[in-house]
Coordinates of C-alpha atoms and ligand atoms in Angstrom, one line a residue:
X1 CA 38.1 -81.1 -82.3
X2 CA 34.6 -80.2 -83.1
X3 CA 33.0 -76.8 -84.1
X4 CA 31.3 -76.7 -80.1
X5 CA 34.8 -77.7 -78.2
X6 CA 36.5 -75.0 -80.1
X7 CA 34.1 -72.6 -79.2
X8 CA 34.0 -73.5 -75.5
X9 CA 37.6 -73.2 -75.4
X10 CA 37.2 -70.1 -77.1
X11 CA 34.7 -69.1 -74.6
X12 CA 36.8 -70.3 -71.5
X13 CA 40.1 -68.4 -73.3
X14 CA 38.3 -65.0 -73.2
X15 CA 36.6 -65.3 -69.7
X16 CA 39.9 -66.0 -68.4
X17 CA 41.5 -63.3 -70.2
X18 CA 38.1 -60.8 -69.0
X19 CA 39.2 -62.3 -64.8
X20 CA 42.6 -61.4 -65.5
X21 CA 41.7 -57.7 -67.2
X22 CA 39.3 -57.2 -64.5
X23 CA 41.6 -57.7 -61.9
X24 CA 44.5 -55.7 -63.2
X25 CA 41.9 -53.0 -64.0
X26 CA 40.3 -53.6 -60.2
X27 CA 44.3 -53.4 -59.1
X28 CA 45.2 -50.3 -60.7
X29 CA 41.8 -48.7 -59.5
X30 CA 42.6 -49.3 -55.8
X31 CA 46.2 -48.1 -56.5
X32 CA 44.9 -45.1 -57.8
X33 CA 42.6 -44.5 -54.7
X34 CA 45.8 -45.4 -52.5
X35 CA 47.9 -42.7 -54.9
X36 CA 44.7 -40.4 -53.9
X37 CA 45.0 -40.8 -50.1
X38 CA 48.6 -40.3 -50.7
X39 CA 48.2 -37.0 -52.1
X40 CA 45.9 -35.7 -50.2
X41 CA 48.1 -36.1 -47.4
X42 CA 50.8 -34.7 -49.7
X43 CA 49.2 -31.8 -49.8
X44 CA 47.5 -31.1 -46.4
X45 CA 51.0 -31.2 -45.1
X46 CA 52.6 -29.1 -47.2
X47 CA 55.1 -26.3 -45.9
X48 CA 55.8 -24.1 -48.0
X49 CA 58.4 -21.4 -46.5
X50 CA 56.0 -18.9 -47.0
X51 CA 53.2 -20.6 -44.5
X52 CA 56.5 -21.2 -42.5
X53 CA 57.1 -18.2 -41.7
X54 CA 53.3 -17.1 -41.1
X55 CA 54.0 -19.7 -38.4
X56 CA 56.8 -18.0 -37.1
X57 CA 55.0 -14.7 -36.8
X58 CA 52.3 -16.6 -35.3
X59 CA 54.5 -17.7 -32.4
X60 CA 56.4 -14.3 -32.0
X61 CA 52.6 -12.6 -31.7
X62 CA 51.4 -15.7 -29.3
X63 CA 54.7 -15.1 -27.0
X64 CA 53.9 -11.4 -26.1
X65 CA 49.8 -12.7 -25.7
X66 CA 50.9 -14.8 -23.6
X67 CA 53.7 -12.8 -21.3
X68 CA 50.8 -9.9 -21.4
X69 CA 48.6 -11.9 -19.0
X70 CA 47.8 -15.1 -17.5
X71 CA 45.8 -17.6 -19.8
X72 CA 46.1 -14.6 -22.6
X73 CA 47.3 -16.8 -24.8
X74 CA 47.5 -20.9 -25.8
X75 CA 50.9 -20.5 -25.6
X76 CA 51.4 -20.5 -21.2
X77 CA 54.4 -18.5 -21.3
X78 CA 55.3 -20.0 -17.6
X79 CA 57.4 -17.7 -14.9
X80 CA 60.1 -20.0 -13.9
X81 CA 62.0 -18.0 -10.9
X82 CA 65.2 -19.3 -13.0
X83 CA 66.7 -15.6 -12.8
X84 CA 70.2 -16.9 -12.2
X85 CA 72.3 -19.5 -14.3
X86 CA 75.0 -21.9 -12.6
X87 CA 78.2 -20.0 -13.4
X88 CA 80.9 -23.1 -12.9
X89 CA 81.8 -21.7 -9.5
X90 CA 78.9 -24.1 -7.7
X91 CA 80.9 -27.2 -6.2
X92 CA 79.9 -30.3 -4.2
X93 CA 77.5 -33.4 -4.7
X94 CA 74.1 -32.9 -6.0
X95 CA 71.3 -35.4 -6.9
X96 CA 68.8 -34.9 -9.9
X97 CA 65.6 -36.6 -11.0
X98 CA 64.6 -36.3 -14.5
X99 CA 61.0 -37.7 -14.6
X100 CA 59.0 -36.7 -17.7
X101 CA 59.1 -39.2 -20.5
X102 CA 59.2 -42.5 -21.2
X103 CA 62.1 -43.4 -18.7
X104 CA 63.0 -41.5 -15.9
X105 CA 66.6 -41.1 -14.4
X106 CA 68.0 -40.1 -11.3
X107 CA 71.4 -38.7 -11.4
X108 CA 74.2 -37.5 -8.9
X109 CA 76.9 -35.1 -10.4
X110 CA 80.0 -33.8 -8.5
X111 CA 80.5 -30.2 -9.5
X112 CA 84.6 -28.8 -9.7
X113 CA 84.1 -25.5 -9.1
X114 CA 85.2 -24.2 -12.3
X115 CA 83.3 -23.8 -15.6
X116 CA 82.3 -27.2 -17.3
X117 CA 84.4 -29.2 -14.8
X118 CA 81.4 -31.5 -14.1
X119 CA 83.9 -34.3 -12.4
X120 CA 82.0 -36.9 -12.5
X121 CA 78.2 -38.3 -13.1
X122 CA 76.4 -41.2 -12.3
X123 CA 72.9 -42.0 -13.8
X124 CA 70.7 -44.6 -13.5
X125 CA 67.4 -45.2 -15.9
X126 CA 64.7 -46.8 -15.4
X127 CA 61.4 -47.3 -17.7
X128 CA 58.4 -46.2 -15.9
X129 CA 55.8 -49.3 -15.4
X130 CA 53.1 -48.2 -17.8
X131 CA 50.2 -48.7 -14.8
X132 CA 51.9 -46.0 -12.6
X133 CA 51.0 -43.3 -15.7
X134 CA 47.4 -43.8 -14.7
X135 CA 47.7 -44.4 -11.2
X136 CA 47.7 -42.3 -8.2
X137 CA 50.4 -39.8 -6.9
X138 CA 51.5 -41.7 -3.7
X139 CA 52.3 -45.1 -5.9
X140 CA 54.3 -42.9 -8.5
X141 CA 56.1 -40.7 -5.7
X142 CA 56.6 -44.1 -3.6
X143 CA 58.0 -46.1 -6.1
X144 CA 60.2 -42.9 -7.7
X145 CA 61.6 -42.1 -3.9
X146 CA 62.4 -45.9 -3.7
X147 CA 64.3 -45.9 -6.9
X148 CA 65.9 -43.0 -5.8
X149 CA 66.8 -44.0 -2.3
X150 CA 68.0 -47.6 -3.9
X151 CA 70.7 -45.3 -5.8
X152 CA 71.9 -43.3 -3.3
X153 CA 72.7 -46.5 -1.2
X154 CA 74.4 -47.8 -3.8
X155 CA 76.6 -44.5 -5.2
X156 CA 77.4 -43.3 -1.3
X157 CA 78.3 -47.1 -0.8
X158 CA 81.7 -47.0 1.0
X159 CA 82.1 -43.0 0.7
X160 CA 81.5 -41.0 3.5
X161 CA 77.7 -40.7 4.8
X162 CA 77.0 -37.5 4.1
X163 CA 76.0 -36.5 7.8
X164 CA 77.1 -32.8 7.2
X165 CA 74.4 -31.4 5.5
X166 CA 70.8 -33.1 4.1
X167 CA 71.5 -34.0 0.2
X168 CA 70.0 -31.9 -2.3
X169 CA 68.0 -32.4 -5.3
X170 CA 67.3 -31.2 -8.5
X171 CA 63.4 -32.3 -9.6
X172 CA 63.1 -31.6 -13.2
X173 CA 59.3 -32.2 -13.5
X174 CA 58.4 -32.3 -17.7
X175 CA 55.2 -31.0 -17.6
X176 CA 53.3 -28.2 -17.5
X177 CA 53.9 -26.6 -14.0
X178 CA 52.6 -23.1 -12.3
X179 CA 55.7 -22.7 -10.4
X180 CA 55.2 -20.6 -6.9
X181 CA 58.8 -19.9 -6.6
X182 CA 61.9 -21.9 -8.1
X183 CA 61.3 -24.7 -5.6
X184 CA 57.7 -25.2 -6.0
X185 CA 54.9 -25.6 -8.5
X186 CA 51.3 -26.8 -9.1
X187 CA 50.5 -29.5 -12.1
X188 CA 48.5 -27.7 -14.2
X189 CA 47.4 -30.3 -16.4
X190 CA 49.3 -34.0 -17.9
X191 CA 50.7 -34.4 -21.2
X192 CA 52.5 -37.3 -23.1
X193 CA 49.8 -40.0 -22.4
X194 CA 49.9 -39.5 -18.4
X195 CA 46.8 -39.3 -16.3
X196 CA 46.9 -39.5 -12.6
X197 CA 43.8 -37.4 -11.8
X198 CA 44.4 -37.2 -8.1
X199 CA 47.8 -34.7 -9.2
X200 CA 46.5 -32.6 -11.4
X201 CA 46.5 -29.0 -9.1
X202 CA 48.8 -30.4 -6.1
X203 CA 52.2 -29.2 -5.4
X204 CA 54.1 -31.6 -6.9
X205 CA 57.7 -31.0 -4.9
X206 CA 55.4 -31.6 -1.7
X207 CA 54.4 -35.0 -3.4
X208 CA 57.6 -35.7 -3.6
X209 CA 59.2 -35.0 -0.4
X210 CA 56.4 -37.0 1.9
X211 CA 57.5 -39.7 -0.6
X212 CA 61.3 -39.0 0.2
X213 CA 60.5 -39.1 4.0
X214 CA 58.1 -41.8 3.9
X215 CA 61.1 -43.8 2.3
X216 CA 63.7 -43.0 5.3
X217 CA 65.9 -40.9 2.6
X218 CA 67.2 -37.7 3.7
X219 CA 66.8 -35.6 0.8
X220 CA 65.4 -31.8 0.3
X221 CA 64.6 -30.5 -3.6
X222 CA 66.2 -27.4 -4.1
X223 CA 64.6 -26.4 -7.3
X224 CA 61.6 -27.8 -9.4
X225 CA 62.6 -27.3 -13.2
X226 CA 61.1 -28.4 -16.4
X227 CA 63.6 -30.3 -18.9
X228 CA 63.8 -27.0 -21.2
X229 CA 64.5 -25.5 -18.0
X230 CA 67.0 -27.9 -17.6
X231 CA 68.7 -27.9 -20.8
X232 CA 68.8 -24.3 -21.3
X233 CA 71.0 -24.4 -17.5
X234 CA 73.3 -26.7 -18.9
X235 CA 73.6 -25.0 -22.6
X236 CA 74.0 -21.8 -20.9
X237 CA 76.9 -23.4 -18.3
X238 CA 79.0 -25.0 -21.7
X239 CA 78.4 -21.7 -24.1
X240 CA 77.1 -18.6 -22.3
X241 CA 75.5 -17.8 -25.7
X242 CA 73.2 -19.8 -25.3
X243 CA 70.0 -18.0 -25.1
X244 CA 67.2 -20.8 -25.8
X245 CA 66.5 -24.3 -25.3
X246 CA 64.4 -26.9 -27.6
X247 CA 62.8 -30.1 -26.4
X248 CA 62.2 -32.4 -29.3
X249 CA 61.2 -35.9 -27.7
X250 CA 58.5 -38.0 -26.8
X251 CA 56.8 -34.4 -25.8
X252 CA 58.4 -31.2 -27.4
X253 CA 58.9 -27.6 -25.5
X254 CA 61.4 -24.7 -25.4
X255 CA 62.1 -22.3 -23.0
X256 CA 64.3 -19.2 -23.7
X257 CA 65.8 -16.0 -21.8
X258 CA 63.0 -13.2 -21.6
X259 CA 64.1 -9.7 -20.5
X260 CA 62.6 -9.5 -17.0
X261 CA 60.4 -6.0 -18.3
X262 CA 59.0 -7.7 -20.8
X263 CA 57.1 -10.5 -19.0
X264 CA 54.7 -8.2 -17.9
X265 CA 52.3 -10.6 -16.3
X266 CA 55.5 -10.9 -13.8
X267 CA 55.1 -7.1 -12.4
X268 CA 55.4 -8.2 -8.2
X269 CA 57.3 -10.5 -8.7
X270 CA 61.2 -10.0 -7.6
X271 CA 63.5 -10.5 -10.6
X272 CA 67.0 -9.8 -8.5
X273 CA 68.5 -10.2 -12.2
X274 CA 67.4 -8.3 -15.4
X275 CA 65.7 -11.2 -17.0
X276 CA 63.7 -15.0 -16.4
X277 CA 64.3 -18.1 -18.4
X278 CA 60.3 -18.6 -19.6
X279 CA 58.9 -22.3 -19.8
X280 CA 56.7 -21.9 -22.9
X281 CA 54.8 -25.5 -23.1
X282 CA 55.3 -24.8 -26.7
X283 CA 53.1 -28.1 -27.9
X284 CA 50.0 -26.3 -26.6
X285 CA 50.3 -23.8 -29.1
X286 CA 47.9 -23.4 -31.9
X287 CA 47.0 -21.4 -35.0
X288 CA 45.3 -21.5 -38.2
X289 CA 48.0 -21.6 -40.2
X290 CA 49.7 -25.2 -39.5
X291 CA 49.0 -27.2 -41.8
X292 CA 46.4 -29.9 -39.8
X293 CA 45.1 -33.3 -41.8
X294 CA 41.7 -35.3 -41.1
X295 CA 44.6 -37.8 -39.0
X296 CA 45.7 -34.9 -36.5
X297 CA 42.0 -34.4 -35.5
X298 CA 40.9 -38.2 -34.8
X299 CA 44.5 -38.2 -33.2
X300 CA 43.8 -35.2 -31.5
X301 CA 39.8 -36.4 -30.5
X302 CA 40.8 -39.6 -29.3
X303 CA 43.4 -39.0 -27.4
X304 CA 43.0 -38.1 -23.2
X305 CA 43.6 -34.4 -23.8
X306 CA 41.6 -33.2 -26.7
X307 CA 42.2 -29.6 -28.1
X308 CA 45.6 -29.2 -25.9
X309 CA 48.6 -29.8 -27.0
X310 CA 48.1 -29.1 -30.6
X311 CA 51.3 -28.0 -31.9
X312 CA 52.8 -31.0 -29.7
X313 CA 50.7 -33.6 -31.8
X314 CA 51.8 -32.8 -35.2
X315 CA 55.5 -32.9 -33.8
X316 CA 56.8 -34.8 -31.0
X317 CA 58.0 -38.5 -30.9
X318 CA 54.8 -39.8 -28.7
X319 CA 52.6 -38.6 -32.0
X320 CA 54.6 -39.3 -35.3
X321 CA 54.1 -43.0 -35.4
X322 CA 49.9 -43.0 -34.7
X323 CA 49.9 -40.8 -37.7
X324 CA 51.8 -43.0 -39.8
X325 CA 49.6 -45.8 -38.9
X326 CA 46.2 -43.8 -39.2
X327 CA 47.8 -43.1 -42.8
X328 CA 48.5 -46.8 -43.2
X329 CA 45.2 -48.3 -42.1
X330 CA 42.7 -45.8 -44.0
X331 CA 45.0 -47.1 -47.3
X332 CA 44.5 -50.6 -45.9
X333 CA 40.7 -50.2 -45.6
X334 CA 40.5 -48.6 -49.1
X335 CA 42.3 -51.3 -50.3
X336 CA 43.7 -54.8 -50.2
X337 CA 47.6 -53.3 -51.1
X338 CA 48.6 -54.1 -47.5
X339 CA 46.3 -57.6 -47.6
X340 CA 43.2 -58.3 -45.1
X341 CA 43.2 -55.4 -42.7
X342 CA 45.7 -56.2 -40.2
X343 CA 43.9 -55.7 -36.4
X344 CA 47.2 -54.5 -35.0
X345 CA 46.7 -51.1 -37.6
X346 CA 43.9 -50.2 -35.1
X347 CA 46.3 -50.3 -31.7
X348 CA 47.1 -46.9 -30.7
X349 CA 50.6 -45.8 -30.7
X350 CA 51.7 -49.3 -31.5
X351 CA 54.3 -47.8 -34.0
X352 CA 56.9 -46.1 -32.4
X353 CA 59.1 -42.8 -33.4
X354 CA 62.1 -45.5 -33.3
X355 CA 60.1 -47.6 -35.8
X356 CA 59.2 -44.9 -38.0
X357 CA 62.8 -43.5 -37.9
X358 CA 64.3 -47.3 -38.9
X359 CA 61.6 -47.7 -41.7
X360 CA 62.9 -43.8 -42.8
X361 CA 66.0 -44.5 -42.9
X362 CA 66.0 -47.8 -44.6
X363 CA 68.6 -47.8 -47.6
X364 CA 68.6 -51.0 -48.4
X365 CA 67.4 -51.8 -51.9
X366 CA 64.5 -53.9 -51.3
X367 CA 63.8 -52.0 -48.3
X368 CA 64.3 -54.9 -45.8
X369 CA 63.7 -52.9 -42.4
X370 CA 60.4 -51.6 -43.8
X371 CA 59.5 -55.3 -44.7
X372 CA 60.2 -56.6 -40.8
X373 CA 58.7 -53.8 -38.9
X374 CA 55.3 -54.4 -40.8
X375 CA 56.0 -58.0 -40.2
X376 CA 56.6 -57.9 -36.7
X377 CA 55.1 -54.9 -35.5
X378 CA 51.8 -54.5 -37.8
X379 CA 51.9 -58.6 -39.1
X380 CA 51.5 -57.2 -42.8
X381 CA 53.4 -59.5 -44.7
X382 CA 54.0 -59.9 -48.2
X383 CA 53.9 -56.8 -49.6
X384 CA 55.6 -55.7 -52.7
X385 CA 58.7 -53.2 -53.2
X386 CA 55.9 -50.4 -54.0
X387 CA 54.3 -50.9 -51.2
X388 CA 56.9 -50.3 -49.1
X389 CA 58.3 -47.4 -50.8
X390 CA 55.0 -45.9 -50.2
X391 CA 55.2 -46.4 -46.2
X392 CA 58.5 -44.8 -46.5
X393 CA 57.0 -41.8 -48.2
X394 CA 54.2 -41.1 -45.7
X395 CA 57.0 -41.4 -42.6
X396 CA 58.5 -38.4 -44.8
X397 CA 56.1 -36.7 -45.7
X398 CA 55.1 -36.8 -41.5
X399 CA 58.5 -36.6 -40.5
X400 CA 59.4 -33.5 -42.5
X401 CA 56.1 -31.6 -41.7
X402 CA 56.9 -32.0 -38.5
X403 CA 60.5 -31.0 -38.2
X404 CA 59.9 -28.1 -40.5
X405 CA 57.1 -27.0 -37.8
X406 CA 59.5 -27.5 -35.5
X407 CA 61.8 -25.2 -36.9
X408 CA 59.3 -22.8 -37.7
X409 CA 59.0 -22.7 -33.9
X410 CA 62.5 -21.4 -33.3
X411 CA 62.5 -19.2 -35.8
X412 CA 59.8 -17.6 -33.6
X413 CA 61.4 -17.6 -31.1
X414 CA 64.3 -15.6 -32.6
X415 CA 62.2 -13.2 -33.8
X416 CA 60.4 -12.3 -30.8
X417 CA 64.1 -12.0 -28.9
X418 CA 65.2 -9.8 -32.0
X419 CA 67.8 -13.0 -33.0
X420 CA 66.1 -13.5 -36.3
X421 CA 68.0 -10.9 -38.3
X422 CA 64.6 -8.8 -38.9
X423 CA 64.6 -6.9 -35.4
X424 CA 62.2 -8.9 -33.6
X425 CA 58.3 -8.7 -34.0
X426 CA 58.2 -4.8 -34.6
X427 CA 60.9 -5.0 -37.5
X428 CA 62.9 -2.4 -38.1
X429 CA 67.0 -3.9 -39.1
X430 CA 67.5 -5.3 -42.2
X431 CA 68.1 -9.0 -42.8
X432 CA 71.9 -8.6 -43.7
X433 CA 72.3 -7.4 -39.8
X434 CA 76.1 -6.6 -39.5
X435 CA 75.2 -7.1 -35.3
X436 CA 73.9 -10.2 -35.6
X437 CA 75.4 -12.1 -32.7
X438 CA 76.4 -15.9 -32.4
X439 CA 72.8 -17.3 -31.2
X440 CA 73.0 -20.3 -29.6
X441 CA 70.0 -23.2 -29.3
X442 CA 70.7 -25.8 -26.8
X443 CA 68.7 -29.0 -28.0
X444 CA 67.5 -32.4 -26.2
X445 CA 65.2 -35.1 -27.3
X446 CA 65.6 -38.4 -29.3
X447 CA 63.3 -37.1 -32.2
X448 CA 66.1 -34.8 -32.7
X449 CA 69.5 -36.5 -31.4
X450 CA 68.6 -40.0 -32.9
X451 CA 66.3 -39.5 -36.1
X452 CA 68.9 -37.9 -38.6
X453 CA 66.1 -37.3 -41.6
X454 CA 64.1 -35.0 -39.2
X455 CA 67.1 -33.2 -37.8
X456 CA 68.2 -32.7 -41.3
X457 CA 64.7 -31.5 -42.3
X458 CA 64.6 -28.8 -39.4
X459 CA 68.1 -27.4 -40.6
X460 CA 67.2 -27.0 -44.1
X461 CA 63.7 -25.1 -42.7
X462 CA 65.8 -23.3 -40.6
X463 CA 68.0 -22.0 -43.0
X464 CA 65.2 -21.2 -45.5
X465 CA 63.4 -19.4 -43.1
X466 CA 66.0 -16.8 -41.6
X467 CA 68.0 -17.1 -45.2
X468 CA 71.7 -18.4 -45.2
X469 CA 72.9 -14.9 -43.8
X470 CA 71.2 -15.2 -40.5
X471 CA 71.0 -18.6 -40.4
X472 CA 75.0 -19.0 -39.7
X473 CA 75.0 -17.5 -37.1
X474 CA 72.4 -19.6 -35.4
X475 CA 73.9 -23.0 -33.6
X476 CA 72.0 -25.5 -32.8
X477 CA 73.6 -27.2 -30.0
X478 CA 72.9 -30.4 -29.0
X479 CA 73.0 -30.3 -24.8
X480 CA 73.0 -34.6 -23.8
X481 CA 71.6 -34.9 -20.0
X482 CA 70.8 -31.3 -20.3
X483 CA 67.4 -32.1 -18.4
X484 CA 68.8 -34.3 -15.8
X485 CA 72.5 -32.2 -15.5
X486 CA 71.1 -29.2 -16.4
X487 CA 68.3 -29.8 -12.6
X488 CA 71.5 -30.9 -11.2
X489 CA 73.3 -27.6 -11.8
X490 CA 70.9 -25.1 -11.1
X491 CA 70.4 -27.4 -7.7
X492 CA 73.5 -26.2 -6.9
X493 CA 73.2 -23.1 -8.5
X494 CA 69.9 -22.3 -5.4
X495 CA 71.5 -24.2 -3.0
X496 CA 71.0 -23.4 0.7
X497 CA 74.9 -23.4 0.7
X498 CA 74.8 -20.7 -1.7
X499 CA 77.1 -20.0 -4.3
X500 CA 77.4 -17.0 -6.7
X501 CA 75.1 -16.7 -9.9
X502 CA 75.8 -15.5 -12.9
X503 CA 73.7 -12.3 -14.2
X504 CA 71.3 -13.2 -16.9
X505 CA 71.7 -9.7 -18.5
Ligands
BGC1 C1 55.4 -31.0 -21.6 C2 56.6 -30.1 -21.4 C3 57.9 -30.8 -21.6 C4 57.8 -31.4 -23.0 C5 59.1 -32.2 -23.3 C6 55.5 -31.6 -23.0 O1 54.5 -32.6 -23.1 O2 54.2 -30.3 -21.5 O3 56.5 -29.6 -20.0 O4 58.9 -29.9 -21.5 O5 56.8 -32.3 -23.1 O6 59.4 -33.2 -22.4

């Protein structure tokens, strides 16, 4: 070979050897700016206990703003005219429809007459046709009163017509509601990706009763109850020590037992017992100390309800997944680690809390689950074992900001009902309180129920929060149906047959 081919292949040797350094040195530099984006979100949503419990305080401050006076807080703090539980005396037939999420159901539950003898329950679910969230209130009402009067044909099929008396309803309604009295209530606003304008400041059990008569069904609603509501009925009905209830779903809320003097906003109002279960619409609260990332506020700026539902965003179900996937298409534009930018990354809410939960929880060693949902769901294919272990880190580092928030809530709630082992917001016992008394949370929601890493993530906040002392005394109960049973029961519970109520206090 002569002097010139040698040098050529010389030549060609080393700019083959510079296009392979300069593309492992172009790789590792986009991994680093991946790693960066990583941390960064890392540490905007870190949650320290300390910032935990500023939260908590937060809350326990926001509750009294907000019982003080109408609007005198973010936090609603909304009078329910719940001043009586079902005690397990009510008997007879009662209907239910539990419309607030992504499905809605319509129940009927026969009632014993003795505590938790529920004898029997049907239910029926039913997805609600994604047009009818943006519709108008005569096609939702019309097509839930025809769903409902379909059932009723069907469950009263062959039993006696019920000719006695007119049926009666529980309407557990899961959104923000100004209720009137315990059978009536104004929309105040829509949450959860709903927006039928028309609603928004109409009665909504009068909605629902033209629909019920416009449908031939003889039906009356004998309360109007939101799903906390709900749940904290049926939590109370199972263990009477239950004091609070926790909706961690597609939305998230709780509701809780107020002592009727301290709801002052409430002074005119008749409370015949000593206290009022109190609808807080927790997701709209808000302070400076949660932990919010540049992903919360596009979330929160595109979405049909900018600056409400704050607390909501950063937590519930509807939320998680879009923040994952913000996360995942900002490292996709920064880089090529997840290939060309895939043009499903920019659909809203196309990842799903049941998708982020299955990607979680993946154990499998080459993290197989994580591989087919951003296949099939995002069509991002081929991406290495790294890769995926870093999607599985940002659903965690999400998923546990969010259920550690979410515990922080409860906490506050304690503390403000003087259950946190501190003696509530003005302090005073010491955390080793000998009195403490079995506390008991009733909980709903999927989020909760179904995604074991966040439920185990809001324990372990829970328990660093109030300390292991306080915290065993604490049960967090989780109440199935409570939203649909629980509107069933305290149907019964305000029925025009009337039955005795137990004494809140
Ligand atoms: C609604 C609440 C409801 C919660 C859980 C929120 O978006 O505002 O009324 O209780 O979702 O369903």
């Amino acid at each position: 070979m002569g002097k010139v081919a040698v040098g050529v292949a010389a030549l060609a040797a080393c700019a083959v050897a510079g296009v392979v350094v300069g593309r492992r040195v172009r790789s590792r530099r986009k991994w680093k700016r991946v790693v960066g984006v990583l941390k960064e979100l890392e540490e905007a949503c870190e949650t320290p206990v300390g910032r935990l419990r500023q939260v908590v305080d937060a809350m326990a401050v926001e509750m009294h703003a907000g019982l003080a006076s109408e609007g005198g807080s973010k936090l609603k703090m909304l009078l329910t005219f719940v001043d009586h539980l079902p005690t397990g005396s009510e008997i007879g037939t009662y209907y239910a429809l539990d419309f607030g999420g992504t499905n809605f159901r319509v129940l009927r539950v026969q009632l014993g007459g003795r505590r938790s003898s529920i004898l029997s329950q049907d239910v029926e679910q039913r997805p609600i046709p994604q047009h009818l969230m943006t519709s108008t209130s005569e096609d939702l009402f019309d097509f839930i009163a025809s769903t409902l009067k379909q059932f009723v044909e069907k469950e009263e099929n062959g039993s006696e017509p019920s000719s006695v008396r007119t049926r009666e309803l529980g309407l557990t309604f899961s959104f923000p509601v100004r209720q009137l009295s315990i059978h009536s209530g104004i929309l105040i606003k829509w949450t959860k990706g709903f927006a039928i304008e028309d609603m928004v400041g109409k009665e909504v059990v009068g909605l629902l009763e033209a629909a019920l008569v416009r449908s031939g069904l003889d039906m009356r609603a004998a309360v109007l109850v939101n799903d906390a509501v709900g749940t904290l009925a049926l939590g109370h009905y199972d263990d009477a020590d239950t004091v609070a209830a926790v909706i961690i779903g597609t939305g998230t809320n709780a509701c809780y037992l107020e002592r009727a003097d301290a709801i002052i906003k409430c002074q005119g109002h008749l409370i015949t017992s000593g206290c009022m279960a109190v609808n807080m619409e927790w997701g709209n609260f808000w302070s400076s100390h949660l932990p919010r990332t540049s992903y919360d506020i596009d979330l929160d700026l595109e979405s049909p309800n900018p600056n409400d539902q704050g607390f909501e965003k950063m937590i519930s179900g509807i939320y998680l997944g879009d923040i994952v996937r913000r996360v995942i298409l900002r490292m996709s534009q920064e880089s090529d680690i997840f290939g060309p930018v895939s043009s499903r990354l920019s659909i809203p809410f196309i990842l799903q809390a049941p998708l982020l939960a299955a990607m979680h929880e993946d154990d499998s060693p080459e993290l197989k689950e994580v591989d087919k949902i951003l296949k099939e769901t995002l069509e991002i294919s081929e991406v290495s074992l790294k890769v995926r272990k870093l999607v599985v880190r940002i659903c965690d580092v999400v998923t546990r900001r969010a259920a550690r928030l979410a515990a922080a809530g409860i906490a506050g709630i304690l503390k403000k009902i003087g259950r946190d082992g501190s003696g509530g917001v003005a302090g005073g016992r010491s955390r080793s309180d000998p009195e403490m008394r079995r506390t008991v949370v009733a909980i709903e929601g999927g989020l909760y129920t179904r995604y074991m890493m966040f439920r185990e993530y809001l324990h372990e906040a829970l328990n660093e929060i109030l300390g292991e002392d306080v915290a065993q005394h604490v049960i967090l109960k989780v109440t199935e149906d409570g939203s649909g049973i629980g509107g069933a029961l305290l149907a019964a519970a305000n029925s025009s047959s009337g039955v005795d109520n137990v004494q809140l206090l």
